[in-house]
Amino acid sequence: MALEQFNKAADLINLEDDIRQILSVPQREVHVALPVKMDNGKVKVFVGYRVQHNNARGPFKGGIRYHPNVSIDEVKALAMWMTWKTAVVDIPLGGAKGGIAVDPKALSQGELERLTRRYAYAISKFIGPYEDVPAPDVYTGPQHMAWIMDTYSALTGHLEPSVITGKPVETYGSLGRNDSTSRGVAITVAEAARRLNLKTNQLTVAIQGFGNVGSNAALIMAKEYGMKIVAVSDSKGGIYVKSGINVDKALEVKEKTGSVVNYEGAQKISNEELLTLDVDVLIPAALEQVITDRNAGSIKAKIISEGANGPTTPEADRILYEKGTLVVPDILANSGGVTVSYFEWVQNLERRQWTLEEVNAELDKKIRKAFNDVYDTSKQLKVDMRTAALTLAVKRVSDAIRIRGIWP
Ligand code: GLU
């Protein structure tokens, strides 16, 4: 999928073969075996990866995910998407991704800490404030980032907060980082509505996934933009309430019972049904490849903003474009996270903390500008938003490679 999307954009800008070859493969792939002492006294070996796709515009950047399905191919695709993401939103960073094949829900807190520190140690030679700056991704969060910062600092002999972003605010994290991905998603929906002449406070929204991205998007869209969240879901299933879901209550239910499906007075729906509901806005904020040629034809939303990475297959993209659905692609829609990661990195390097107002105002500016650049490009080139975003990104990265030159 990642290569198909890249080649489409490369064709559109007549990208020369030299640079096409360079960008088709990651610059470096690190595979690590991670022995961890489990609580039962036995050792278990996990497999982890760090893939660094491109650093022509700045240090590699991208999250670390913990999921049973993590594979080298998935991490390679996600690393390439990070290169485009940092370029679309125009921050001076490259693209990377890391992951461990593990079900983190099956591990104790102690096991998770030992696994995370061992992974940090195993990749420590390849990361650094000016080399590669990791961050959270699926099923990792501020605590994992704090452990990685601590391990890296222990290994280098001095505190090095700028080696990783998405840290807890108490220890060099940025204000506003935690809900920044969701805030970016909400901003892209508001901009899309503005360009389509729809009233933001009249939009109905369905959100697939109620993790960090989905749940915060629900909160921000409902409370700050007055949108009506009618459906949400998590890995156990979904709920639909025509008159609107009380997001605070849904969060409470998820916290107490482990899933939103226990929300009272809602109609239970499946994750698949959620995608084709009669709503104005659809936010896929779970995992990859959920919108496919099988369901794209039945999607009724006018705007899709991709909170997750890679939720739409290329075949589904074609169907949605022909139908006139405005798809805000992942590399733009969820770029708020890496944008505030960049702000966090800058704050860390300067040993200075921005206020929440400063963070959110800068984020707003960045995402709005990126959205409108991509929207205008899509109209000019008469292509979908994904191709437009990729075209912009591939051009920026290729220009950097061409101007810097190939050494030796
Ligand atoms: N994992 C997030 C993403 O896919 C954030 C990356 C970062 O902040 O570096 O964009």
Short mmCIF file of C-alpha atoms and ligand atoms in Angstrom, two decimals:
data_model
loop_
_atom_site.label_atom_id
_atom_site.label_comp_id
_atom_site.label_asym_id
_atom_site.label_seq_id
_atom_site.Cartn_x
_atom_site.Cartn_y
_atom_site.Cartn_z
CA MET A 1 0.00 0.00 0.00
CA ALA A 2 2.72 2.45 1.00
CA LEU A 3 4.73 1.76 -2.15
CA GLU A 4 1.67 1.94 -4.39
CA GLN A 5 0.72 5.34 -2.95
CA PHE A 6 4.31 6.57 -3.26
CA ASN A 7 4.67 5.49 -6.89
CA LYS A 8 1.40 7.18 -7.80
CA ALA A 9 2.65 10.49 -6.41
CA ALA A 10 6.12 9.96 -7.90
CA ASP A 11 4.56 9.45 -11.36
CA LEU A 12 2.55 12.65 -11.01
CA ILE A 13 5.63 14.78 -10.37
CA ASN A 14 7.77 12.82 -12.86
CA LEU A 15 10.20 11.89 -10.11
CA GLU A 16 13.53 10.76 -11.53
CA ASP A 17 14.44 7.11 -11.09
CA ASP A 18 17.50 7.83 -8.88
CA ILE A 19 15.44 9.42 -6.14
CA ARG A 20 12.57 6.99 -6.61
CA GLN A 21 14.97 4.14 -5.85
CA ILE A 22 16.30 5.92 -2.76
CA LEU A 23 12.85 6.58 -1.35
CA SER A 24 11.46 3.10 -2.11
CA VAL A 25 13.53 1.49 0.64
CA PRO A 26 14.27 2.49 4.24
CA GLN A 27 17.77 3.80 4.98
CA ARG A 28 18.15 1.39 7.88
CA GLU A 29 16.26 -1.54 9.43
CA VAL A 30 17.17 -2.63 12.93
CA HIS A 31 15.92 -6.05 14.14
CA VAL A 32 16.43 -6.83 17.81
CA ALA A 33 15.82 -9.86 20.05
CA LEU A 34 14.73 -8.84 23.53
CA PRO A 35 15.17 -11.32 26.40
CA VAL A 36 12.89 -10.34 29.28
CA LYS A 37 12.69 -11.87 32.76
CA MET A 38 9.00 -12.59 33.21
CA ASP A 39 7.24 -12.54 36.59
CA ASN A 40 7.19 -16.36 36.69
CA GLY A 41 11.00 -16.41 36.71
CA LYS A 42 11.35 -17.61 33.11
CA VAL A 43 12.93 -15.68 30.25
CA LYS A 44 10.86 -14.82 27.18
CA VAL A 45 12.42 -13.44 24.01
CA PHE A 46 10.44 -10.77 22.12
CA VAL A 47 11.23 -9.41 18.68
CA GLY A 48 11.48 -5.66 18.08
CA TYR A 49 12.24 -3.35 15.18
CA ARG A 50 13.28 0.19 14.43
CA VAL A 51 13.04 1.20 10.79
CA GLN A 52 14.53 4.53 9.66
CA HIS A 53 13.10 5.46 6.30
CA ASN A 54 14.56 8.87 5.47
CA ASN A 55 16.37 11.73 7.19
CA ALA A 56 17.00 14.14 4.32
CA ARG A 57 14.93 16.89 6.02
CA GLY A 58 15.98 16.22 9.62
CA PRO A 59 16.46 13.51 12.27
CA PHE A 60 14.33 10.38 11.90
CA LYS A 61 11.04 10.67 13.78
CA GLY A 62 8.22 8.28 14.55
CA GLY A 63 6.45 6.25 17.19
CA ILE A 64 6.92 2.83 18.75
CA ARG A 65 3.99 0.42 18.76
CA TYR A 66 3.32 -2.64 20.87
CA HIS A 67 0.93 -5.03 19.15
CA PRO A 68 0.82 -8.77 18.47
CA ASN A 69 0.60 -8.14 14.71
CA VAL A 70 3.72 -5.95 14.48
CA SER A 71 5.90 -7.20 11.62
CA ILE A 72 8.88 -5.80 9.76
CA ASP A 73 6.75 -5.05 6.70
CA GLU A 74 4.20 -3.12 8.73
CA VAL A 75 6.93 -1.09 10.46
CA LYS A 76 8.58 -0.36 7.09
CA ALA A 77 5.32 1.00 5.67
CA LEU A 78 4.66 3.08 8.79
CA ALA A 79 8.21 4.48 8.66
CA MET A 80 7.71 5.61 5.07
CA TRP A 81 4.42 7.27 6.01
CA MET A 82 6.24 9.18 8.77
CA THR A 83 8.63 10.64 6.17
CA TRP A 84 5.63 11.97 4.24
CA LYS A 85 3.85 13.11 7.40
CA THR A 86 6.68 15.30 8.67
CA ALA A 87 7.09 16.71 5.16
CA VAL A 88 3.38 17.48 4.64
CA VAL A 89 3.18 19.43 7.86
CA ASP A 90 6.58 20.91 7.04
CA ILE A 91 8.61 20.23 10.17
CA PRO A 92 12.39 19.64 9.98
CA LEU A 93 12.30 15.91 10.72
CA GLY A 94 12.45 12.65 8.78
CA GLY A 95 10.54 9.39 9.08
CA ALA A 96 10.96 6.24 11.18
CA LYS A 97 8.87 3.74 13.14
CA GLY A 98 9.49 1.13 15.77
CA GLY A 99 7.57 -1.76 17.18
CA ILE A 100 7.59 -4.88 19.29
CA ALA A 101 5.49 -7.94 18.48
CA VAL A 102 3.75 -8.32 21.84
CA ASP A 103 0.30 -8.24 23.39
CA PRO A 104 0.94 -5.58 26.04
CA LYS A 105 -2.39 -6.34 27.75
CA ALA A 106 -1.00 -9.77 28.72
CA LEU A 107 2.05 -8.30 30.51
CA SER A 108 2.35 -6.98 34.06
CA GLN A 109 3.59 -3.42 34.62
CA GLY A 110 6.98 -4.79 35.71
CA GLU A 111 7.29 -6.97 32.60
CA LEU A 112 6.35 -4.03 30.40
CA GLU A 113 8.99 -1.85 32.01
CA ARG A 114 11.70 -4.50 31.61
CA LEU A 115 10.68 -5.08 27.96
CA THR A 116 10.68 -1.35 27.22
CA ARG A 117 14.06 -0.73 28.84
CA ARG A 118 15.59 -3.71 27.05
CA TYR A 119 14.25 -2.39 23.73
CA ALA A 120 15.63 1.09 24.51
CA TYR A 121 19.01 -0.47 25.23
CA ALA A 122 18.90 -2.57 22.05
CA ILE A 123 18.22 0.42 19.78
CA SER A 124 20.22 2.95 21.82
CA LYS A 125 23.10 3.06 19.31
CA PHE A 126 20.70 4.11 16.56
CA ILE A 127 18.61 6.79 18.28
CA GLY A 128 19.54 10.19 19.72
CA PRO A 129 18.39 13.84 19.79
CA TYR A 130 19.99 14.51 16.38
CA GLU A 131 19.70 10.98 14.95
CA ASP A 132 16.30 9.48 15.62
CA VAL A 133 13.66 10.67 18.08
CA PRO A 134 10.99 8.05 18.90
CA ALA A 135 7.51 8.72 20.36
CA PRO A 136 4.35 6.81 21.33
CA ASP A 137 2.19 4.86 18.90
CA VAL A 138 -0.41 2.09 19.29
CA TYR A 139 -0.50 0.84 22.93
CA THR A 140 2.45 2.93 24.14
CA GLY A 141 2.21 6.19 26.04
CA PRO A 142 4.00 8.72 28.26
CA GLN A 143 5.18 6.15 30.84
CA HIS A 144 6.97 4.07 28.19
CA MET A 145 8.60 7.25 26.89
CA ALA A 146 9.82 8.13 30.39
CA TRP A 147 11.42 4.67 30.74
CA ILE A 148 13.13 5.05 27.38
CA MET A 149 14.41 8.54 28.26
CA ASP A 150 15.69 7.20 31.58
CA THR A 151 17.40 4.17 30.03
CA TYR A 152 19.01 6.22 27.27
CA SER A 153 20.16 8.82 29.81
CA ALA A 154 21.65 6.11 32.03
CA LEU A 155 23.56 4.73 29.04
CA THR A 156 24.91 8.13 27.93
CA GLY A 157 25.65 9.28 31.48
CA HIS A 158 23.55 12.44 31.42
CA LEU A 159 19.87 13.36 31.23
CA GLU A 160 18.83 13.52 27.58
CA PRO A 161 15.14 14.52 27.35
CA SER A 162 15.29 15.38 23.63
CA VAL A 163 15.93 11.75 22.65
CA ILE A 164 12.20 10.98 22.77
CA THR A 165 8.86 12.82 22.70
CA GLY A 166 5.43 12.16 24.14
CA LYS A 167 6.90 12.10 27.66
CA PRO A 168 4.87 12.84 30.80
CA VAL A 169 4.47 16.60 31.35
CA GLU A 170 6.14 16.21 34.77
CA THR A 171 9.34 15.08 33.09
CA TYR A 172 10.04 17.19 29.99
CA GLY A 173 6.82 16.34 28.13
CA SER A 174 5.01 19.11 26.26
CA LEU A 175 1.69 20.50 27.37
CA GLY A 176 -0.92 19.52 24.81
CA ARG A 177 0.99 16.51 23.41
CA ASN A 178 -1.42 13.94 24.80
CA ASP A 179 -4.43 15.09 22.79
CA SER A 180 -2.50 16.72 19.94
CA THR A 181 -3.19 13.97 17.39
CA SER A 182 -6.91 14.25 18.11
CA ARG A 183 -6.81 18.05 18.05
CA GLY A 184 -5.21 17.84 14.61
CA VAL A 185 -7.96 15.47 13.43
CA ALA A 186 -10.64 17.89 14.70
CA ILE A 187 -8.95 20.84 12.97
CA THR A 188 -8.87 18.98 9.64
CA VAL A 189 -12.58 18.14 9.97
CA ALA A 190 -13.42 21.78 10.71
CA GLU A 191 -11.34 22.97 7.72
CA ALA A 192 -12.89 20.32 5.47
CA ALA A 193 -16.37 21.44 6.57
CA ARG A 194 -15.45 25.07 5.87
CA ARG A 195 -14.27 24.24 2.34
CA LEU A 196 -17.42 22.15 1.72
CA ASN A 197 -19.71 24.86 3.13
CA LEU A 198 -20.99 22.65 5.94
CA LYS A 199 -21.74 24.01 9.41
CA THR A 200 -19.29 22.50 11.92
CA ASN A 201 -21.75 22.51 14.82
CA GLN A 202 -24.30 20.54 12.81
CA LEU A 203 -22.05 17.63 11.93
CA THR A 204 -22.75 14.11 13.16
CA VAL A 205 -19.67 11.96 13.78
CA ALA A 206 -18.82 8.25 14.07
CA ILE A 207 -15.45 7.29 15.56
CA GLN A 208 -13.89 3.85 15.23
CA GLY A 209 -11.41 3.27 18.06
CA PHE A 210 -11.60 4.73 21.55
CA GLY A 211 -7.91 4.76 22.47
CA ASN A 212 -5.88 7.93 22.91
CA VAL A 213 -6.68 9.29 19.44
CA GLY A 214 -10.36 8.31 19.18
CA SER A 215 -11.45 9.25 22.68
CA ASN A 216 -9.71 12.64 22.71
CA ALA A 217 -11.05 13.39 19.22
CA ALA A 218 -14.55 12.68 20.56
CA LEU A 219 -14.00 15.05 23.50
CA ILE A 220 -12.54 17.89 21.42
CA MET A 221 -15.04 17.59 18.57
CA ALA A 222 -18.01 17.54 20.96
CA LYS A 223 -16.87 20.12 23.49
CA GLU A 224 -14.86 22.59 21.41
CA TYR A 225 -16.59 22.32 18.03
CA GLY A 226 -20.14 21.40 19.05
CA MET A 227 -20.25 18.31 16.80
CA LYS A 228 -22.55 15.44 17.73
CA ILE A 229 -20.76 12.14 18.36
CA VAL A 230 -23.35 9.47 17.53
CA ALA A 231 -21.18 6.35 17.44
CA VAL A 232 -17.93 5.13 18.98
CA SER A 233 -16.29 1.72 19.23
CA ASP A 234 -13.33 -0.14 20.65
CA SER A 235 -11.85 -3.59 20.05
CA LYS A 236 -14.83 -5.22 21.80
CA GLY A 237 -17.54 -3.51 19.67
CA GLY A 238 -19.42 -0.26 19.23
CA ILE A 239 -22.40 1.82 20.32
CA TYR A 240 -24.81 4.11 18.47
CA VAL A 241 -26.97 6.82 20.04
CA LYS A 242 -28.93 8.89 17.54
CA SER A 243 -29.34 11.85 19.90
CA GLY A 244 -25.61 11.90 20.68
CA ILE A 245 -23.25 10.14 23.06
CA ASN A 246 -22.16 11.77 26.31
CA VAL A 247 -18.42 11.38 25.73
CA ASP A 248 -17.45 11.86 29.38
CA LYS A 249 -19.83 9.06 30.30
CA ALA A 250 -18.48 6.80 27.55
CA LEU A 251 -14.96 7.36 28.88
CA GLU A 252 -16.09 6.51 32.39
CA VAL A 253 -17.76 3.31 31.18
CA LYS A 254 -14.64 2.33 29.24
CA GLU A 255 -12.48 3.01 32.29
CA LYS A 256 -14.72 1.03 34.67
CA THR A 257 -15.74 -1.92 32.50
CA GLY A 258 -13.00 -2.11 29.90
CA SER A 259 -15.23 -1.28 26.92
CA VAL A 260 -17.65 1.34 25.61
CA VAL A 261 -20.15 -1.41 24.73
CA ASN A 262 -21.45 -1.28 28.31
CA TYR A 263 -22.73 2.30 27.83
CA GLU A 264 -26.39 2.26 28.87
CA GLY A 265 -29.22 3.10 26.49
CA ALA A 266 -27.19 2.69 23.32
CA GLN A 267 -27.78 0.46 20.36
CA LYS A 268 -24.95 -2.06 20.08
CA ILE A 269 -23.21 -2.13 16.70
CA SER A 270 -20.17 -3.87 15.29
CA ASN A 271 -16.97 -2.11 14.23
CA GLU A 272 -17.90 -2.92 10.65
CA GLU A 273 -21.41 -1.44 10.99
CA LEU A 274 -19.99 1.77 12.45
CA LEU A 275 -18.17 2.50 9.20
CA THR A 276 -21.31 2.62 7.08
CA LEU A 277 -23.58 4.60 9.43
CA ASP A 278 -25.51 7.57 8.07
CA VAL A 279 -23.24 10.30 9.49
CA ASP A 280 -21.48 13.37 8.11
CA VAL A 281 -18.03 12.53 9.45
CA LEU A 282 -16.23 9.24 9.91
CA ILE A 283 -13.02 8.98 11.95
CA PRO A 284 -11.20 5.65 11.63
CA ALA A 285 -8.93 5.85 14.68
CA ALA A 286 -8.03 2.20 15.25
CA LEU A 287 -5.81 0.12 12.99
CA GLU A 288 -4.91 -0.34 9.33
CA GLN A 289 -6.99 -1.48 6.36
CA VAL A 290 -10.52 -1.23 7.73
CA ILE A 291 -11.98 0.71 4.78
CA THR A 292 -11.71 -1.61 1.80
CA ASP A 293 -13.34 -2.25 -1.57
CA ARG A 294 -15.91 -4.35 0.32
CA ASN A 295 -17.37 -1.50 2.41
CA ALA A 296 -16.24 1.74 0.71
CA GLY A 297 -19.28 1.75 -1.58
CA SER A 298 -21.63 1.75 1.44
CA ILE A 299 -19.91 4.56 3.35
CA LYS A 300 -22.25 7.54 3.75
CA ALA A 301 -19.98 10.05 5.46
CA LYS A 302 -19.09 13.17 3.46
CA ILE A 303 -15.79 13.61 5.29
CA ILE A 304 -13.39 10.90 6.47
CA SER A 305 -10.45 12.03 8.57
CA GLU A 306 -7.92 9.28 9.23
CA GLY A 307 -6.92 9.26 12.90
CA ALA A 308 -5.23 5.89 12.38
CA ASN A 309 -2.36 5.20 10.01
CA GLY A 310 -3.31 3.38 6.80
CA PRO A 311 -7.01 2.67 7.46
CA THR A 312 -8.03 2.94 3.77
CA THR A 313 -6.84 0.60 1.02
CA PRO A 314 -5.94 2.01 -2.44
CA GLU A 315 -9.03 0.31 -3.98
CA ALA A 316 -11.27 1.93 -1.38
CA ASP A 317 -9.57 5.28 -2.08
CA ARG A 318 -10.61 5.05 -5.72
CA ILE A 319 -14.23 4.21 -4.83
CA LEU A 320 -14.46 7.06 -2.30
CA TYR A 321 -12.92 9.61 -4.68
CA GLU A 322 -15.41 8.71 -7.42
CA LYS A 323 -18.26 9.06 -4.91
CA GLY A 324 -17.03 12.52 -3.90
CA THR A 325 -16.16 11.64 -0.29
CA LEU A 326 -13.50 13.99 1.06
CA VAL A 327 -10.84 11.75 2.61
CA VAL A 328 -8.33 13.62 4.77
CA PRO A 329 -5.38 11.19 4.57
CA ASP A 330 -3.55 9.91 7.64
CA ILE A 331 -0.31 11.75 6.84
CA LEU A 332 -2.26 15.00 7.17
CA ALA A 333 -5.18 14.10 9.46
CA ASN A 334 -3.13 12.61 12.30
CA SER A 335 -0.03 14.77 11.89
CA GLY A 336 -0.96 16.82 14.97
CA GLY A 337 0.81 14.22 17.12
CA VAL A 338 4.17 14.48 15.44
CA THR A 339 3.78 18.25 15.14
CA VAL A 340 3.52 18.67 18.91
CA SER A 341 6.30 16.07 19.22
CA TYR A 342 8.40 18.49 17.20
CA PHE A 343 7.39 21.32 19.56
CA GLU A 344 8.35 19.10 22.51
CA TRP A 345 11.76 18.38 20.96
CA VAL A 346 12.36 22.10 20.40
CA GLN A 347 11.32 22.89 23.98
CA ASN A 348 13.65 20.16 25.29
CA LEU A 349 16.62 21.36 23.26
CA GLU A 350 16.04 24.89 24.58
CA ARG A 351 15.19 23.69 28.14
CA ARG A 352 12.10 25.88 28.05
CA GLN A 353 8.41 25.07 28.37
CA TRP A 354 5.72 26.62 26.17
CA THR A 355 2.28 27.37 27.56
CA LEU A 356 -0.68 25.26 26.43
CA GLU A 357 -1.98 28.29 24.53
CA GLU A 358 1.30 28.61 22.63
CA VAL A 359 1.32 24.89 21.76
CA ASN A 360 -2.29 24.84 20.57
CA ALA A 361 -1.99 28.09 18.61
CA GLU A 362 1.13 26.86 16.77
CA LEU A 363 -0.51 23.49 16.13
CA ASP A 364 -3.61 25.15 14.73
CA LYS A 365 -1.51 27.25 12.35
CA LYS A 366 0.52 24.26 11.12
CA ILE A 367 -2.44 21.96 10.50
CA ARG A 368 -4.62 24.60 8.85
CA LYS A 369 -1.80 25.57 6.51
CA ALA A 370 -1.06 21.94 5.64
CA PHE A 371 -4.75 21.19 5.08
CA ASN A 372 -5.26 24.10 2.74
CA ASP A 373 -2.01 23.42 0.82
CA VAL A 374 -3.18 19.84 0.27
CA TYR A 375 -6.76 20.82 -0.56
CA ASP A 376 -5.63 23.39 -3.14
CA THR A 377 -3.15 20.91 -4.64
CA SER A 378 -5.88 18.30 -4.96
CA LYS A 379 -8.06 20.77 -6.87
CA GLN A 380 -5.19 21.93 -9.10
CA LEU A 381 -4.03 18.42 -9.98
CA LYS A 382 -7.58 16.98 -9.95
CA VAL A 383 -6.53 14.15 -7.66
CA ASP A 384 -7.71 12.89 -4.26
CA MET A 385 -6.39 14.43 -1.04
CA ARG A 386 -4.05 11.50 -0.36
CA THR A 387 -2.33 11.79 -3.70
CA ALA A 388 -2.14 15.56 -3.27
CA ALA A 389 -0.59 15.22 0.20
CA LEU A 390 1.88 12.63 -1.03
CA THR A 391 2.78 14.75 -4.02
CA LEU A 392 3.61 17.70 -1.78
CA ALA A 393 5.56 15.50 0.62
CA VAL A 394 7.48 13.53 -1.98
CA LYS A 395 8.44 16.78 -3.70
CA ARG A 396 9.74 18.32 -0.45
CA VAL A 397 11.77 15.23 0.48
CA SER A 398 13.11 14.76 -3.06
CA ASP A 399 14.16 18.41 -3.26
CA ALA A 400 16.12 17.97 -0.01
CA ILE A 401 17.86 14.84 -1.34
CA ARG A 402 18.64 16.45 -4.69
CA ILE A 403 19.98 19.69 -3.21
CA ARG A 404 22.06 17.98 -0.54
CA GLY A 405 23.42 15.53 -3.10
CA ILE A 406 24.57 11.94 -2.71
CA TRP A 407 27.81 11.38 -0.85
CA PRO A 408 30.35 10.09 -1.81
N1 GLU B 1 3.05 7.65 16.39
C1 GLU B 1 2.58 8.94 15.96
C2 GLU B 1 2.39 8.96 14.46
O1 GLU B 1 2.19 7.95 13.84
C3 GLU B 1 3.44 10.06 16.50
C4 GLU B 1 4.86 10.08 16.03
C5 GLU B 1 5.73 11.11 16.72
O2 GLU B 1 5.21 11.91 17.50
O3 GLU B 1 6.92 11.10 16.45
O4 GLU B 1 2.35 10.00 13.87
#
